[in-house]
PDB file of C-alpha atoms in Angstrom:
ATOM      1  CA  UNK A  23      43.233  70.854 -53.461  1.00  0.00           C
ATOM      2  CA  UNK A  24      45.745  71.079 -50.865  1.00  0.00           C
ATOM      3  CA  UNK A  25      45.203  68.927 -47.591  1.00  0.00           C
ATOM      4  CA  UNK A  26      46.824  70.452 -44.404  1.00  0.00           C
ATOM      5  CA  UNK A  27      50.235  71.082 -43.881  1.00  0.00           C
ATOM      6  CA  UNK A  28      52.754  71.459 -40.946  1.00  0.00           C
ATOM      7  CA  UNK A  29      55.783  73.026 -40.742  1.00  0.00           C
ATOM      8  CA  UNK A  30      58.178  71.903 -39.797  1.00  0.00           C
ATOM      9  CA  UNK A  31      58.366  68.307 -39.930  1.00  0.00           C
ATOM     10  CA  UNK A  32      60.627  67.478 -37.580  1.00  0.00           C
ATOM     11  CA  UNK A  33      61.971  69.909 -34.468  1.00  0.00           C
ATOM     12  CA  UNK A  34      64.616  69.248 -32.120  1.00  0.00           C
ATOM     13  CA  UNK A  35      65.334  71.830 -29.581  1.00  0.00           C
ATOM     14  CA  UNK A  36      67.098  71.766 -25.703  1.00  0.00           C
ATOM     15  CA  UNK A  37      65.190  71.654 -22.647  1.00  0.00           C
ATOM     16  CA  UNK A  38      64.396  75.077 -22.160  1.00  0.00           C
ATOM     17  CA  UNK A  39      63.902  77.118 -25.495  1.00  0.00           C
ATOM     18  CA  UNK A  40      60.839  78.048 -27.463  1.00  0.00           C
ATOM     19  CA  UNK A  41      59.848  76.815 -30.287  1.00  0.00           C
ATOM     20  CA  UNK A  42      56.565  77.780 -32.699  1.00  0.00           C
ATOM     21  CA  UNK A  43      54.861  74.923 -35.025  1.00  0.00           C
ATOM     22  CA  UNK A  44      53.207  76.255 -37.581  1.00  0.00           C
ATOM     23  CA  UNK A  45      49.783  75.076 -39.488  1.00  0.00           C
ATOM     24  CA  UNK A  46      48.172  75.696 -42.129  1.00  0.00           C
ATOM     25  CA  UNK A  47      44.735  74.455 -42.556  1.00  0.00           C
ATOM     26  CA  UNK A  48      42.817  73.771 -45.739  1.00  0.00           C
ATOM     27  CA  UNK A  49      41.416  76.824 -47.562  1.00  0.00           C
ATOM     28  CA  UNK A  50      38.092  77.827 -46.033  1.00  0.00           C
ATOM     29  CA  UNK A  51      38.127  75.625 -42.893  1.00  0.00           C
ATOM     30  CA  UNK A  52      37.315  78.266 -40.206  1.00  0.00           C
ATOM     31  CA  UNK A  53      37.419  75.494 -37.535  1.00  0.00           C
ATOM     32  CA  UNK A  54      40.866  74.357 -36.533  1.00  0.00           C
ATOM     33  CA  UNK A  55      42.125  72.282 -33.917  1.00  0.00           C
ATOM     34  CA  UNK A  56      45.667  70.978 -32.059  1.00  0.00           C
ATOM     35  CA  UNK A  57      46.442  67.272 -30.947  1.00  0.00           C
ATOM     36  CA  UNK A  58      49.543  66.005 -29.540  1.00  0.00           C
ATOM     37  CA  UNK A  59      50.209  62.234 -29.535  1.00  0.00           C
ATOM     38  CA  UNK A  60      52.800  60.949 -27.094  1.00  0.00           C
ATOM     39  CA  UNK A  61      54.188  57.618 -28.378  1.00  0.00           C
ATOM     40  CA  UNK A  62      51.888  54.320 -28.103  1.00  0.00           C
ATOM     41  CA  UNK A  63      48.904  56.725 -27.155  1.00  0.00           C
ATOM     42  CA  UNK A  64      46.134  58.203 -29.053  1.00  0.00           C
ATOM     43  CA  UNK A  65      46.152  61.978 -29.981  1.00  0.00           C
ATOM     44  CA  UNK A  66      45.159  63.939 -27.188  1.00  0.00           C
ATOM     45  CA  UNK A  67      42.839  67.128 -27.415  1.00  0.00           C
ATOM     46  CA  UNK A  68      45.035  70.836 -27.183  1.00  0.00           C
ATOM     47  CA  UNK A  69      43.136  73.797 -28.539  1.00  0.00           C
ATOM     48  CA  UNK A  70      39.708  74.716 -30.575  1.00  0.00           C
ATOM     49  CA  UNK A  71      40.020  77.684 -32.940  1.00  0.00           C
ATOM     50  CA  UNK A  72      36.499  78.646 -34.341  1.00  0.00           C
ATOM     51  CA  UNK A  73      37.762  81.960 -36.740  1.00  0.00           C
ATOM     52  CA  UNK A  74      40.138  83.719 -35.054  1.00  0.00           C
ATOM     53  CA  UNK A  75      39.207  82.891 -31.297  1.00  0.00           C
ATOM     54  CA  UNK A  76      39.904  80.455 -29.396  1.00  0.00           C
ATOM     55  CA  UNK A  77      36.863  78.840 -28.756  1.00  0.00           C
ATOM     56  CA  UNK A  78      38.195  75.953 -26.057  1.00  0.00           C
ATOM     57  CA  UNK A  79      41.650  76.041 -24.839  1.00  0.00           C
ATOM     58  CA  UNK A  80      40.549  73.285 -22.302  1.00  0.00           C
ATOM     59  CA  UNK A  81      43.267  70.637 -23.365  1.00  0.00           C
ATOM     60  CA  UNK A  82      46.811  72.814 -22.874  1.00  0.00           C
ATOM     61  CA  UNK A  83      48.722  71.301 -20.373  1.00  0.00           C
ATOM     62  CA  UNK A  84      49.644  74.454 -18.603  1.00  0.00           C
ATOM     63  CA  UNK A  85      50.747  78.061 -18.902  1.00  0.00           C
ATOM     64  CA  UNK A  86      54.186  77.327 -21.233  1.00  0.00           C
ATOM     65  CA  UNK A  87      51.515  76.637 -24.406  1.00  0.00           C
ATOM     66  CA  UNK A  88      49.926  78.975 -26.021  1.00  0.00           C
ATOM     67  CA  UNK A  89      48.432  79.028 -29.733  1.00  0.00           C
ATOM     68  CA  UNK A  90      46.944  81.253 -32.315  1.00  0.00           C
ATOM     69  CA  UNK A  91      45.454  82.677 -35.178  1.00  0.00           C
ATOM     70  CA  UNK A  92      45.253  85.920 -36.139  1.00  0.00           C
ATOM     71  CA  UNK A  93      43.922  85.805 -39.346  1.00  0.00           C
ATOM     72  CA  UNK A  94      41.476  82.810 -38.791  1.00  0.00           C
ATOM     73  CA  UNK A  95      43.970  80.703 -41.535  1.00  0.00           C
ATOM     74  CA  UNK A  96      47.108  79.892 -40.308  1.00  0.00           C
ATOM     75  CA  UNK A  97      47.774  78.678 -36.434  1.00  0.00           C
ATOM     76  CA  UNK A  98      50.870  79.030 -34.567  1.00  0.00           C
ATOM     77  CA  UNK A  99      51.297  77.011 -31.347  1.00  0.00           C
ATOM     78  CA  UNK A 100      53.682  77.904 -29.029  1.00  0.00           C
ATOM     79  CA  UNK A 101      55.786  76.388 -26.269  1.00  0.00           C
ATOM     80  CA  UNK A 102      58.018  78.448 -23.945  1.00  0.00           C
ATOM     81  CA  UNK A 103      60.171  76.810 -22.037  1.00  0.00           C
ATOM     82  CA  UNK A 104      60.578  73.219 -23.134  1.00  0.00           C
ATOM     83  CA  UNK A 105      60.724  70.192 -20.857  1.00  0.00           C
ATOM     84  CA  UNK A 106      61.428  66.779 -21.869  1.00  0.00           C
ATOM     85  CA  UNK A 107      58.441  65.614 -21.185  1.00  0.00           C
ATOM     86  CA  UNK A 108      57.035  68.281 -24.244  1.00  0.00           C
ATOM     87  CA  UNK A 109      58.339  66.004 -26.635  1.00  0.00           C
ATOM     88  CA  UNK A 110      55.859  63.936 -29.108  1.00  0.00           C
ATOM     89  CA  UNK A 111      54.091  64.320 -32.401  1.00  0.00           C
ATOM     90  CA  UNK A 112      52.036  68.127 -32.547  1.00  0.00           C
ATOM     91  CA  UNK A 113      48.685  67.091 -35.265  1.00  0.00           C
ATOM     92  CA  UNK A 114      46.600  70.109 -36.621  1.00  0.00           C
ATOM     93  CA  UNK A 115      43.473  69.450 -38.129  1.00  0.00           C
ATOM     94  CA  UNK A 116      40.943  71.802 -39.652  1.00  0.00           C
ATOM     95  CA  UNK A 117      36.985  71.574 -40.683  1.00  0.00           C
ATOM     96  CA  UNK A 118      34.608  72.930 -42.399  1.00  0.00           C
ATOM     97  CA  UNK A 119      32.831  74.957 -39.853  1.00  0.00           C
ATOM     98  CA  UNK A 120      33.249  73.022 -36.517  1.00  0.00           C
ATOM     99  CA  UNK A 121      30.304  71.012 -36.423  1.00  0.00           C
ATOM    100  CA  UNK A 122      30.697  67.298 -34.850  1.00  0.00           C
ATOM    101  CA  UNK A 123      29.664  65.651 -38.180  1.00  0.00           C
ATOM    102  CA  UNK A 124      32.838  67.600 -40.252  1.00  0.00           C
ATOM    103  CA  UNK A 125      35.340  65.663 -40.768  1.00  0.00           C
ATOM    104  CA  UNK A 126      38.277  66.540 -39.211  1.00  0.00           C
ATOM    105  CA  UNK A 127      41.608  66.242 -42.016  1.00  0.00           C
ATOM    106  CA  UNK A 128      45.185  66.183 -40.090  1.00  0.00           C
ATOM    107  CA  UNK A 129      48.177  67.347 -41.327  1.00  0.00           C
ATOM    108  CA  UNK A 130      51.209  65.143 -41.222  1.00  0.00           C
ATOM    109  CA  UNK A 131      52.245  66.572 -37.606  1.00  0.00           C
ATOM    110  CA  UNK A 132      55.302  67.922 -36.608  1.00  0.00           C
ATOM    111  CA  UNK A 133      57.535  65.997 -34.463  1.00  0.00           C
ATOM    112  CA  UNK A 134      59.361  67.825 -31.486  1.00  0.00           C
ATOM    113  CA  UNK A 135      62.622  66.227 -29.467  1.00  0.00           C
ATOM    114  CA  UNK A 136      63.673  68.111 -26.357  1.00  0.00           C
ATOM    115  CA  UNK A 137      66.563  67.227 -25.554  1.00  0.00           C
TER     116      UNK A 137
ATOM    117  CA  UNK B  22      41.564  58.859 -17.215  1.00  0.00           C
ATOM    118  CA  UNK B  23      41.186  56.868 -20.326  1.00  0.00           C
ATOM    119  CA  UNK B  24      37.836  57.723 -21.534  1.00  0.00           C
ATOM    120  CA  UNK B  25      38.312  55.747 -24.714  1.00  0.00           C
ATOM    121  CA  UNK B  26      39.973  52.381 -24.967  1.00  0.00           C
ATOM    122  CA  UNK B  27      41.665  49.765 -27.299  1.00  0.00           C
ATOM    123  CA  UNK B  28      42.538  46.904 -25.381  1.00  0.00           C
ATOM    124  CA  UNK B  29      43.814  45.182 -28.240  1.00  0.00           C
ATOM    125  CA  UNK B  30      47.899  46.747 -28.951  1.00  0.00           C
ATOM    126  CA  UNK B  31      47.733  44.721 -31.966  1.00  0.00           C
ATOM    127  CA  UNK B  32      45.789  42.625 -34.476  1.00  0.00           C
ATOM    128  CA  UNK B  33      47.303  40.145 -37.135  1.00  0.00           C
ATOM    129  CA  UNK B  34      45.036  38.962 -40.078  1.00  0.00           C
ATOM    130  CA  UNK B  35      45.083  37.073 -43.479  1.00  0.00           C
ATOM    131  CA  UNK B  36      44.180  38.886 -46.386  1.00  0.00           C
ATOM    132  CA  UNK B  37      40.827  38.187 -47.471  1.00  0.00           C
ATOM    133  CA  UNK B  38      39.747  37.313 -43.416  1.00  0.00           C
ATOM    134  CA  UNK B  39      37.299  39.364 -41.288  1.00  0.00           C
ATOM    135  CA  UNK B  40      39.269  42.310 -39.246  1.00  0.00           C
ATOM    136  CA  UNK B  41      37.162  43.093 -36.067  1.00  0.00           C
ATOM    137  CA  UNK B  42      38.431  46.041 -34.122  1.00  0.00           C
ATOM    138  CA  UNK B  43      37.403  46.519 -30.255  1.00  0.00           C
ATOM    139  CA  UNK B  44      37.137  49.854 -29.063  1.00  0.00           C
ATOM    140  CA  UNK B  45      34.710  50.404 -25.333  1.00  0.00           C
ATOM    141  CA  UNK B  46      34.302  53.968 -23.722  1.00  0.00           C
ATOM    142  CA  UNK B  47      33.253  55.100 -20.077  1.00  0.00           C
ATOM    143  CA  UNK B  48      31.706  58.626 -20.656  1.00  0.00           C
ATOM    144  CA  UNK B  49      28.068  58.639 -21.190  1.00  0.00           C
ATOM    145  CA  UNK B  50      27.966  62.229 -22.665  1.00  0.00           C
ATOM    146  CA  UNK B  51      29.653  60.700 -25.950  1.00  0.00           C
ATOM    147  CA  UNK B  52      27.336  60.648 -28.655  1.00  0.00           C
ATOM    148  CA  UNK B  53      28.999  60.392 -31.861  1.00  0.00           C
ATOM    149  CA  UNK B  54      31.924  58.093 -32.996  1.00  0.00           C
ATOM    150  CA  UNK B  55      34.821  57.357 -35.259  1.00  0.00           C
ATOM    151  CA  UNK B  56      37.263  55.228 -36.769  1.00  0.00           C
ATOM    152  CA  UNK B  57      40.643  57.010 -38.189  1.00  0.00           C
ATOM    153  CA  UNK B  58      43.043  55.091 -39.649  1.00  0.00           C
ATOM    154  CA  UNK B  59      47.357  56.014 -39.661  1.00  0.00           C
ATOM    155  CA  UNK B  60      49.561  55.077 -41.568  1.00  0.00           C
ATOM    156  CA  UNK B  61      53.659  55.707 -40.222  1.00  0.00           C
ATOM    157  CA  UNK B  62      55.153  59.482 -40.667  1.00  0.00           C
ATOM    158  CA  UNK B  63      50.982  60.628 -41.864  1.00  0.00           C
ATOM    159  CA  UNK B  64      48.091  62.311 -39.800  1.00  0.00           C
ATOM    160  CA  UNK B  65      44.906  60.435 -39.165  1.00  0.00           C
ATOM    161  CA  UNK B  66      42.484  59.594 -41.842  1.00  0.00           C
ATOM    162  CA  UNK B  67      38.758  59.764 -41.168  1.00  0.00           C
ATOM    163  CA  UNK B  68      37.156  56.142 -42.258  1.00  0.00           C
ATOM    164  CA  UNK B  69      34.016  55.991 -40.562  1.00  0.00           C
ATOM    165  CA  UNK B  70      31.777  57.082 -38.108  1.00  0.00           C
ATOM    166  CA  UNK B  71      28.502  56.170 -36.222  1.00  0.00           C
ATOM    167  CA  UNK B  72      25.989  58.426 -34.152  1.00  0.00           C
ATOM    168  CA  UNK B  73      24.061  57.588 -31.047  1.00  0.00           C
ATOM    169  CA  UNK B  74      20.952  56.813 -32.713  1.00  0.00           C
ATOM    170  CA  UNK B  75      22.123  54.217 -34.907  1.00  0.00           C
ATOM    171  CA  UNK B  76      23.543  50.741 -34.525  1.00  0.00           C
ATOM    172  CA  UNK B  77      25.378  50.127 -37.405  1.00  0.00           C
ATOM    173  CA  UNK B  78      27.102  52.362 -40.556  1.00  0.00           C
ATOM    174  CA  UNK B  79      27.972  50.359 -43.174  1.00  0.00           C
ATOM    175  CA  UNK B  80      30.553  51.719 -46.091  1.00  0.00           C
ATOM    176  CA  UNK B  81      32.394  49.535 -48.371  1.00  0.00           C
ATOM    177  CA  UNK B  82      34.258  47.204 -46.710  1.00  0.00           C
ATOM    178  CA  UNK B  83      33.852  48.870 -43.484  1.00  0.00           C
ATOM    179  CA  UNK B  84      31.236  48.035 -40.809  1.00  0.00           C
ATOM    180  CA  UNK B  85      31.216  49.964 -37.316  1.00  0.00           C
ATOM    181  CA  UNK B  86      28.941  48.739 -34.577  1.00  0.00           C
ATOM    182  CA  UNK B  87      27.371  50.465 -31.800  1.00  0.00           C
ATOM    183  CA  UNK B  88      26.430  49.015 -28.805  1.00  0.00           C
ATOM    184  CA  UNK B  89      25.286  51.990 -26.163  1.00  0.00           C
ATOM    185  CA  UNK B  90      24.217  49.882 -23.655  1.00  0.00           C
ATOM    186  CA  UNK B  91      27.441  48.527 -23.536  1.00  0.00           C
ATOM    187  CA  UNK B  92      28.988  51.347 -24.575  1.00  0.00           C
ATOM    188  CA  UNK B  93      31.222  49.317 -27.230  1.00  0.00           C
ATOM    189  CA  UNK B  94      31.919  50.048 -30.323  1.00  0.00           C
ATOM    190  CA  UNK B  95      34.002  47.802 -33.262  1.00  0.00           C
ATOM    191  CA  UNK B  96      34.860  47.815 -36.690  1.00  0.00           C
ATOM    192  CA  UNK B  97      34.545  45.532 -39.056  1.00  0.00           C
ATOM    193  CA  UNK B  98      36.581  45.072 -42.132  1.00  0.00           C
ATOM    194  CA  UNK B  99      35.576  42.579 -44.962  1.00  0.00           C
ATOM    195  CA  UNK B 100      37.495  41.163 -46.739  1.00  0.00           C
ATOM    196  CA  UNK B 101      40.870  42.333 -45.084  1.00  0.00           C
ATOM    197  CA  UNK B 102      43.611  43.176 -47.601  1.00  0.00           C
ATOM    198  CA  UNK B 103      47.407  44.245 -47.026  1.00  0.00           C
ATOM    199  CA  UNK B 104      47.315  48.036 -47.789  1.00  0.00           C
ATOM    200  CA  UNK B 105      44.576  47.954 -44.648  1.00  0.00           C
ATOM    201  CA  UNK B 106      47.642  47.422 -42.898  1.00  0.00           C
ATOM    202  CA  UNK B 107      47.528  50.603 -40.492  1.00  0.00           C
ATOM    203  CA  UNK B 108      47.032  51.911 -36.612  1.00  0.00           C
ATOM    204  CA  UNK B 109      43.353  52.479 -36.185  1.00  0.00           C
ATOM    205  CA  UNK B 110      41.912  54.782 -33.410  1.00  0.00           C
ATOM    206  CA  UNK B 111      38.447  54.963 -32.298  1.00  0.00           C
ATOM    207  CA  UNK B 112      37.763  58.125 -31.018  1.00  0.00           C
ATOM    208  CA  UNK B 113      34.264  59.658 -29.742  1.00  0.00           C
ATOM    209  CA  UNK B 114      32.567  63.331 -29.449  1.00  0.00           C
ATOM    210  CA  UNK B 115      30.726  64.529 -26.045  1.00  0.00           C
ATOM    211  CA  UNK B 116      26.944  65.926 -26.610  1.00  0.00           C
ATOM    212  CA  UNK B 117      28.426  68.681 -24.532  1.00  0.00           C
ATOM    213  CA  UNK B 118      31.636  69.876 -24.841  1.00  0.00           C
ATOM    214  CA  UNK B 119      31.076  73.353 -23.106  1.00  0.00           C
ATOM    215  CA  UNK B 120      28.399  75.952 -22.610  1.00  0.00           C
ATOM    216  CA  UNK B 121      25.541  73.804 -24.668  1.00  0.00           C
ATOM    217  CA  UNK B 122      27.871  73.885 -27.625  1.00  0.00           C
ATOM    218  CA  UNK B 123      28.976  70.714 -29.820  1.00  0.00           C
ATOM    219  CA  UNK B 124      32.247  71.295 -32.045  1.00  0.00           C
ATOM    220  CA  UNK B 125      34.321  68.074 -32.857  1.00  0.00           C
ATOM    221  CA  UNK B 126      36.882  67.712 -29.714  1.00  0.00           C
ATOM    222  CA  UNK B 127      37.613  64.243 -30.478  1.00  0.00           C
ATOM    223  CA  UNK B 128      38.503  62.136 -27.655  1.00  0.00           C
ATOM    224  CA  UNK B 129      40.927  58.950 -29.257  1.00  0.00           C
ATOM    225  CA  UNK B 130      41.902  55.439 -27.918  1.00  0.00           C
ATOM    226  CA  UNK B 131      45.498  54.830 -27.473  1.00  0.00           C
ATOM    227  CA  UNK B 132      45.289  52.953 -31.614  1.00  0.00           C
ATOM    228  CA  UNK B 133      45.441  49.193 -32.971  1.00  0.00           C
ATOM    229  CA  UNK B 134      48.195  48.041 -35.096  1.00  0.00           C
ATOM    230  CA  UNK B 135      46.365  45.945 -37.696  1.00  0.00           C
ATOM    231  CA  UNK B 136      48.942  43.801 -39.830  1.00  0.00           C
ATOM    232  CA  UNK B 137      47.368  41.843 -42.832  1.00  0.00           C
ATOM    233  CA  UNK B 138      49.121  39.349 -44.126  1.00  0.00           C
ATOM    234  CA  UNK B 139      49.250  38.352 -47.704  1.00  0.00           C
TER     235      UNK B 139
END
């Protein structure tokens, strides 16, 4: 079956606009989550979907970010605003159903440039 | 705060040689653990993974080690062989990640480029 996929691959935008990545998590996951990997670090923690809520929103860096998923399939994350500092690799992964055991499968990620 | 850490940037081995990967973490709450493994313009891909309770997982090739009291952690791959060639993270899962709940917030080192060599 399909794994998860990210659209689109590769983003460059200038400081300042919006910009939506999109995911698409594997059929019947209802747990989805983002990660956003700066270079030479580890992914870092964004947003917990469980469904259609967001179940922990802890990770966002601040009020520019914002995500959903109104159907409890796809995800859209969204940044308003774009600083320089915004720019790295965006990772979705989805589960199962959320638990800690599921493994977590990542799409490819979608790499954003602000220029 | 780095709650999760790979000291090592890097890690060069022969093929058919013992990889050991070194990954230590600082919060307590942590109770389950992982090894992904990434290759260049890919997402993570889940290897293996430990909980508290045990010591040692063993599949395949792959070994992870738990020590809580020194809250390390390391992987083990035997024999090494060139498509192993990959970043690794470690990454861990608190008890607790809010309310009493447990979901699968994974908490990642910054990676270790392992290189085998043929």
């Amino acid at each position: 079956g399909a794994g998860v996929s990210q659209t689109p691959s590769n983003k460059v935008t200038e400081k300042g606009k919006y910009v939506e990545l999109r995911c698409d998590p594997i059929s019947g996951h209802t747990a989805l989550y983002w990660y956003r990997q700066s270079l030479g670090q580890g992914p870092e923690f964004l947003i917990y979907f469980q469904g259609t809520g967001a179940a922990d929103d802890s990770g966002l860096p601040n009020d520019r970010f914002f995500a959903v998923r109104p159907e409890g399939s796809v995800s859209t994350l969204k940044i308003q605003r774009t600083e320089r500092g915004d720019s790295a690799v965006y990772l979705c992964a989805s589960s199962q159903a959320g638990w800690t055991t599921d493994t977590q499968y990542f799409g490819p990620g979608t790499r954003l440039t602000v220029l | 705060d780095q709650q999760v850490k790979q000291n090592s940037p890097s890690l060069s081995v022969q093929e058919g040689r013992i990889s050991i990967l070194n990954c230590d973490y600082t919060n307590s709450m942590f109770d389950y653990f992982l090894w992904y493994k990434k290759y260049p313009a890919e997402g993570p891909t889940f290897l293996i993974s430990i909980s508290s309770i045990k010591d040692k997982n063993e599949d395949g090739r792959f070994t992870v080690f738990l020590n809580k009291s020194a809250k390390h952690l390391s992987l083990h791959i035997v024999p090494s062989q060139p498509g192993d060639s990959a970043v690794y993270f470690c990454a861990a899962i608190a008890i607790d990640n809010a309310g009493g709940t447990s979901y699968g917030k994974l908490t990642f080192g910054q990676g270790t480029i392992l290189t085998v060599h043929p």
